[in-house]
Short mmCIF file of C-alpha atoms in Angstrom, two decimals:
data_model
loop_
_atom_site.label_atom_id
_atom_site.label_comp_id
_atom_site.label_asym_id
_atom_site.label_seq_id
_atom_site.Cartn_x
_atom_site.Cartn_y
_atom_site.Cartn_z
CA MET M 1 9.94 -27.45 1.89
CA VAL M 2 12.10 -25.35 -0.33
CA VAL M 3 11.15 -23.35 -3.34
CA ASP M 4 14.44 -24.01 -5.77
CA GLU M 5 14.61 -25.23 -9.93
CA LYS M 6 14.33 -28.70 -8.49
CA MET M 7 11.17 -28.15 -7.38
CA ILE M 8 10.05 -26.01 -9.97
CA LYS M 9 10.52 -28.57 -12.42
CA GLU M 10 9.24 -31.15 -10.79
CA LEU M 11 5.95 -29.21 -10.46
CA MET M 12 6.16 -28.46 -13.77
CA ARG M 13 6.76 -32.46 -14.82
CA CYS M 14 3.58 -33.02 -12.60
CA GLN M 15 1.47 -30.66 -14.02
CA GLN M 16 2.47 -32.06 -17.47
CA ARG M 17 1.94 -34.91 -17.32
CA GLY M 18 -1.76 -36.59 -19.17
CA SER M 19 -1.26 -32.94 -21.69
CA LEU M 20 -0.39 -32.68 -25.08
CA ALA M 21 2.79 -30.85 -24.47
CA SER M 22 5.52 -32.27 -26.33
CA THR M 23 8.85 -30.62 -24.80
CA GLU M 24 9.00 -29.76 -21.10
CA MET M 25 9.10 -25.98 -20.73
CA GLU M 26 12.40 -24.51 -19.81
CA ILE M 27 12.94 -23.24 -16.50
CA ASN M 28 14.18 -20.22 -17.78
CA LYS M 29 11.02 -19.18 -19.59
CA ILE M 30 8.63 -19.31 -16.31
CA GLU M 31 7.25 -15.84 -15.45
CA LYS M 32 5.18 -16.52 -12.98
CA ILE M 33 5.16 -18.96 -9.80
CA LYS M 34 2.02 -19.16 -7.73
CA VAL M 35 2.23 -21.28 -4.21
CA MET M 36 -0.67 -21.27 -1.52
CA ALA M 37 -1.77 -22.87 1.78
CA THR M 38 1.86 -25.09 1.40
CA LEU M 39 4.59 -25.02 4.14
CA ILE M 40 7.49 -23.37 2.62
CA TYR M 41 10.57 -21.87 5.01
CA LYS M 42 12.91 -21.16 2.21
CA VAL M 43 12.95 -19.54 -1.32
CA GLU M 44 16.69 -20.16 -2.80
CA ARG M 45 18.67 -21.02 -6.09
CA LEU M 46 16.36 -19.14 -8.25
CA LYS M 47 19.20 -17.70 -10.91
CA GLY M 48 18.14 -19.96 -13.69
CA CYS M 49 14.58 -18.39 -13.69
CA LYS M 50 15.68 -15.39 -15.74
CA ARG M 51 12.58 -14.48 -16.79
CA LEU M 52 10.60 -14.48 -13.73
CA ARG M 53 7.97 -11.69 -12.88
CA GLU M 54 5.37 -12.25 -10.59
CA LEU M 55 6.14 -14.56 -7.07
CA VAL M 56 2.97 -15.12 -5.54
CA MET M 57 3.14 -17.15 -2.15
CA ILE M 58 0.20 -17.08 0.05
CA LYS M 59 -0.10 -18.75 3.68
CA THR M 60 3.41 -20.71 2.95
CA ARG M 61 4.70 -19.46 6.42
CA ILE M 62 8.14 -18.79 4.43
CA ARG M 63 10.82 -17.16 7.11
CA ASP M 64 14.08 -17.07 4.99
CA LEU M 65 13.48 -14.58 1.70
CA SER M 66 17.44 -14.73 0.85
CA GLY M 67 17.00 -16.23 -2.00
CA LEU M 68 14.78 -14.25 -3.64
CA THR M 69 18.03 -12.02 -4.47
CA SER M 70 18.82 -13.76 -7.51
CA VAL M 71 15.77 -12.71 -9.21
CA CYS M 72 16.08 -9.19 -8.08
CA GLU M 73 16.63 -7.83 -11.27
CA THR M 74 13.25 -9.31 -12.77
CA LEU M 75 10.81 -9.31 -10.47
CA GLN M 76 7.87 -6.89 -11.17
CA VAL M 77 4.93 -8.42 -8.67
CA LEU M 78 5.77 -9.71 -5.43
CA CYS M 79 2.98 -11.06 -3.03
CA LEU M 80 3.81 -12.34 0.28
CA GLY M 81 0.66 -12.57 2.33
CA GLU M 82 -0.72 -14.40 5.01
CA GLN M 83 2.64 -15.22 6.22
CA GLY M 84 3.29 -14.19 9.73
CA LEU M 85 6.05 -11.85 8.75
CA LYS M 86 7.07 -9.41 11.14
CA SER M 87 9.23 -6.96 9.46
CA ILE M 88 9.93 -6.27 5.74
CA ASP M 89 12.91 -8.28 4.90
CA PRO M 90 16.39 -6.26 3.22
CA ALA M 91 15.97 -8.88 0.23
CA ILE M 92 12.69 -7.19 -0.60
CA GLY M 93 14.39 -3.77 -0.84
CA THR M 94 17.12 -5.11 -3.87
CA MET M 95 14.07 -6.10 -6.06
CA VAL M 96 14.46 -2.53 -8.06
CA ASN M 97 12.35 -3.54 -10.96
CA LEU M 98 8.88 -4.20 -8.65
CA ARG M 99 5.52 -2.57 -9.63
CA GLU M 100 3.53 -3.80 -6.92
CA LEU M 101 4.29 -5.29 -3.48
CA CYS M 102 2.07 -7.21 -1.69
CA LEU M 103 2.49 -7.88 2.14
CA ASN M 104 -1.04 -7.62 3.40
CA ASN M 105 -2.14 -10.02 6.86
CA ASN M 106 1.17 -10.48 8.32
CA SER M 107 2.95 -8.62 11.72
CA ILE M 108 4.65 -5.81 10.44
CA SER M 109 5.08 -3.13 12.68
CA LYS M 110 7.28 -0.79 10.46
CA ILE M 111 7.31 0.12 6.80
CA GLU M 112 11.09 -0.01 5.89
CA ASN M 113 13.87 -0.76 3.50
CA LEU M 114 11.91 0.06 0.53
CA SER M 115 13.53 3.19 -0.46
CA LYS M 116 15.10 1.84 -3.58
CA LEU M 117 11.93 0.86 -4.99
CA ASN M 118 11.43 3.99 -7.24
CA LYS M 119 8.94 1.98 -9.50
CA LEU M 120 6.59 0.53 -7.47
CA LYS M 121 3.08 1.22 -8.01
CA ILE M 122 1.07 -0.45 -5.65
CA LEU M 123 1.94 -0.76 -1.92
CA TRP M 124 -0.65 -3.09 0.10
CA LEU M 125 0.08 -3.26 3.86
CA HIS M 126 -3.42 -3.61 5.25
CA SER M 127 -3.53 -6.15 8.02
CA ASN M 128 -0.35 -5.55 9.80
CA LEU M 129 0.46 -3.95 13.18
CA ILE M 130 1.91 -0.94 11.65
CA GLU M 131 1.51 2.14 14.02
CA ARG M 132 3.21 5.11 12.03
CA ILE M 133 4.37 6.11 9.01
CA ASP M 134 8.13 7.29 9.09
CA GLY M 135 8.64 9.54 6.64
CA ALA M 136 12.21 9.17 6.25
CA CYS M 137 11.63 5.53 5.40
CA LEU M 138 9.16 6.88 2.22
CA THR M 139 11.65 8.40 0.67
CA GLY M 140 11.99 6.73 -2.80
CA LEU M 141 8.80 6.10 -2.99
CA GLU M 142 6.93 8.89 -5.15
CA SER M 143 6.07 6.49 -7.59
CA VAL M 144 3.43 4.49 -5.62
CA ARG M 145 -0.02 5.57 -6.83
CA GLN M 146 -2.09 3.00 -4.99
CA LEU M 147 -1.50 2.88 -0.98
CA TRP M 148 -3.69 0.08 1.09
CA ILE M 149 -2.83 0.59 4.47
CA GLN M 150 -6.19 -0.22 5.88
CA GLU M 151 -6.46 -2.39 9.46
CA ASN M 152 -3.42 -1.40 11.23
CA ARG M 153 -3.29 0.87 14.29
CA MET M 154 -2.03 4.37 12.96
CA VAL M 155 -3.76 7.31 14.54
CA ASP M 156 -2.25 10.08 12.50
CA LEU M 157 -0.96 10.18 8.47
CA SER M 158 2.02 12.10 9.21
CA GLY M 159 4.93 11.24 7.19
CA ILE M 160 2.32 10.16 4.01
CA GLU M 161 3.05 13.39 1.98
CA GLN M 162 6.31 11.94 1.31
CA MET M 163 4.33 9.78 -1.19
CA CYS M 164 3.32 12.87 -3.20
CA GLY M 165 2.11 10.62 -6.39
CA LEU M 166 -0.43 8.78 -4.80
CA GLU M 167 -3.73 8.63 -6.00
CA ASP M 168 -5.89 6.17 -4.02
CA LEU M 169 -5.37 5.71 -0.62
CA ARG M 170 -6.75 3.69 2.08
CA VAL M 171 -6.74 3.72 5.19
CA SER M 172 -9.97 2.28 6.98
CA GLY M 173 -9.91 0.09 9.83
CA ASN M 174 -7.24 2.56 11.49
CA PRO M 175 -8.39 4.34 15.01
CA ILE M 176 -7.71 7.44 12.73
CA SER M 177 -10.24 10.52 14.54
CA ASP M 178 -8.74 13.78 14.28
CA PHE M 179 -9.65 15.82 11.33
CA LYS M 180 -6.02 17.33 10.92
CA GLU M 181 -5.20 13.90 9.74
CA ILE M 182 -7.32 14.91 6.23
CA LEU M 183 -5.52 18.43 6.20
CA VAL M 184 -1.92 16.42 5.43
CA CYS M 185 -3.48 15.79 2.09
CA GLN M 186 -3.51 19.36 1.38
CA ASN M 187 -0.61 20.79 2.26
CA PHE M 188 -1.93 22.28 5.86
CA PHE M 189 0.14 23.07 9.04
CA LEU M 190 -0.57 20.28 11.57
CA SER M 191 -0.04 22.25 15.18
CA SER M 192 -3.00 23.81 14.92
CA PRO M 193 -6.37 23.17 16.84
CA PRO M 194 -8.70 20.30 16.09
CA PHE M 195 -11.97 20.73 13.76
CA SER M 196 -15.11 22.08 15.33
CA PRO M 197 -18.55 21.30 13.57
CA THR M 198 -19.30 24.87 15.10
CA ARG M 199 -16.51 26.62 13.30
CA PRO M 200 -17.42 28.46 10.45
CA PHE M 201 -15.35 26.92 7.79
CA HIS M 202 -13.28 29.74 6.45
CA LEU M 203 -12.14 30.41 9.67
CA LEU M 204 -10.68 27.16 10.11
CA PHE M 205 -9.33 27.06 7.04
CA GLN M 206 -7.33 30.48 8.02
CA SER M 207 -6.63 28.57 11.28
CA HIS M 208 -4.76 25.61 9.80
CA THR M 209 -2.88 27.23 7.10
CA HIS M 210 0.57 28.37 7.43
CA ASN M 211 2.99 30.52 5.32
CA HIS M 212 5.79 27.80 5.95
CA GLN M 213 4.23 24.57 4.40
CA ARG M 214 6.25 22.13 5.69
CA LEU M 215 4.17 19.25 3.82
CA LYS M 216 4.42 18.23 0.51
CA GLY M 217 1.10 19.21 -1.37
CA MET M 218 -0.47 15.47 -2.31
CA ASN M 219 -1.87 17.14 -5.97
CA ALA M 220 -2.05 13.67 -7.57
CA LEU M 221 -4.53 12.00 -4.91
CA GLU M 222 -7.82 10.94 -6.56
CA SER M 223 -9.57 8.76 -3.82
CA VAL M 224 -9.34 8.56 -0.70
CA CYS M 225 -11.28 5.61 1.89
CA PHE M 226 -11.64 6.30 5.98
CA LYS M 227 -14.17 3.56 5.38
CA ASP M 228 -14.85 0.56 2.88
CA SER M 229 -16.98 -2.96 2.51
CA PHE M 230 -13.86 -4.67 3.50
CA PHE M 231 -12.92 -2.92 6.81
CA SER M 232 -14.38 -0.85 10.08
CA PRO M 233 -14.70 2.52 9.38
CA CYS M 234 -12.05 5.41 10.94
CA PRO M 235 -13.56 7.08 13.81
CA ILE M 236 -13.19 10.47 12.07
CA VAL M 237 -16.14 9.18 9.64
CA ASP M 238 -18.71 9.12 12.82
CA GLN M 239 -18.03 12.67 13.51
CA ASN M 240 -20.07 15.56 12.70
CA GLY M 241 -19.30 17.36 9.56
CA TYR M 242 -16.85 14.46 8.16
CA SER M 243 -17.76 14.27 4.44
CA VAL M 244 -18.46 18.12 4.28
CA PHE M 245 -15.26 19.09 5.40
CA VAL M 246 -13.31 16.06 3.27
CA LEU M 247 -14.61 17.94 -0.10
CA GLN M 248 -14.14 21.48 1.04
CA ASN M 249 -10.65 21.11 1.77
CA LEU M 250 -9.78 17.89 -0.48
CA HIS M 251 -10.76 19.28 -3.80
CA GLN M 252 -8.71 16.92 -6.15
CA ILE M 253 -10.26 13.98 -4.86
CA VAL M 254 -13.21 12.35 -6.95
CA SER M 255 -14.37 9.74 -4.51
CA LEU M 256 -14.43 9.47 -1.45
CA ASP M 257 -15.06 6.00 0.41
CA GLY M 258 -15.73 4.56 -2.70
CA ASN M 259 -18.21 6.11 -3.49
CA PRO M 260 -17.96 8.95 -6.87
CA ILE M 261 -18.17 12.77 -6.23
CA THR M 262 -20.86 14.02 -8.03
CA GLU M 263 -21.43 17.90 -8.70
CA ARG M 264 -24.58 18.23 -7.08
CA ASP M 265 -21.99 16.87 -4.14
CA ARG M 266 -19.60 20.00 -4.69
CA THR M 267 -22.88 22.42 -5.05
CA GLN M 268 -24.28 21.26 -1.72
CA ILE M 269 -20.86 22.18 0.02
CA ARG M 270 -20.41 25.63 -1.82
CA VAL M 271 -24.01 26.52 -0.29
#
């Protein structure tokens, strides 16, 4: 099946049968399209959808996204979940007004073709095959506020500092086990030894700090999840001193693993 203007008009006619609608809705007034569990391999000829703001396609097995370029300036929300996509199509990178991009539950192995999406606020990439975050590919994504990248194959967070406006970071379900990955979020140098629970925290702080800080601080960060209700926890969560270490080093966050950080929590780590 191909999604085009002809198909959309037909769907609209079917939807309006038996209703009280006196006139047929014009295709150029459509603002949202949602298709689920229907075999669709291609999107094309959507030039008439001049007001299309949201396109949600879940479990349709789409392969050809070239037709989306015709709505690249109007689309603000794009969801392509459970499609079996192996890469981020260059057509997505032309949608310069996107605010939300959901590419969850695919087979994507690399973050790419997103550098022009400088209005993007929400990026969902959970349940893919991503092994690392390439900082160069995140250039231009400083506006992203929410990154859900759970259940991938990442062992570290290097490169994420490019997303300096990030407020909500969720990485549970990844094989992250080194405490230095937490320090990435607080502008620390990465070449120092891993954390040891038996070592005094003030000495740990001194050994990890570097005079020539090469990472951008993530001062906007409010919430971090290394574990949540939907995905398995990162191995780091099971290490001794995990929560204390996070609270002592990420002073700006107000929520850890879905739980609000109270004043009592902060007082306890100062004792």
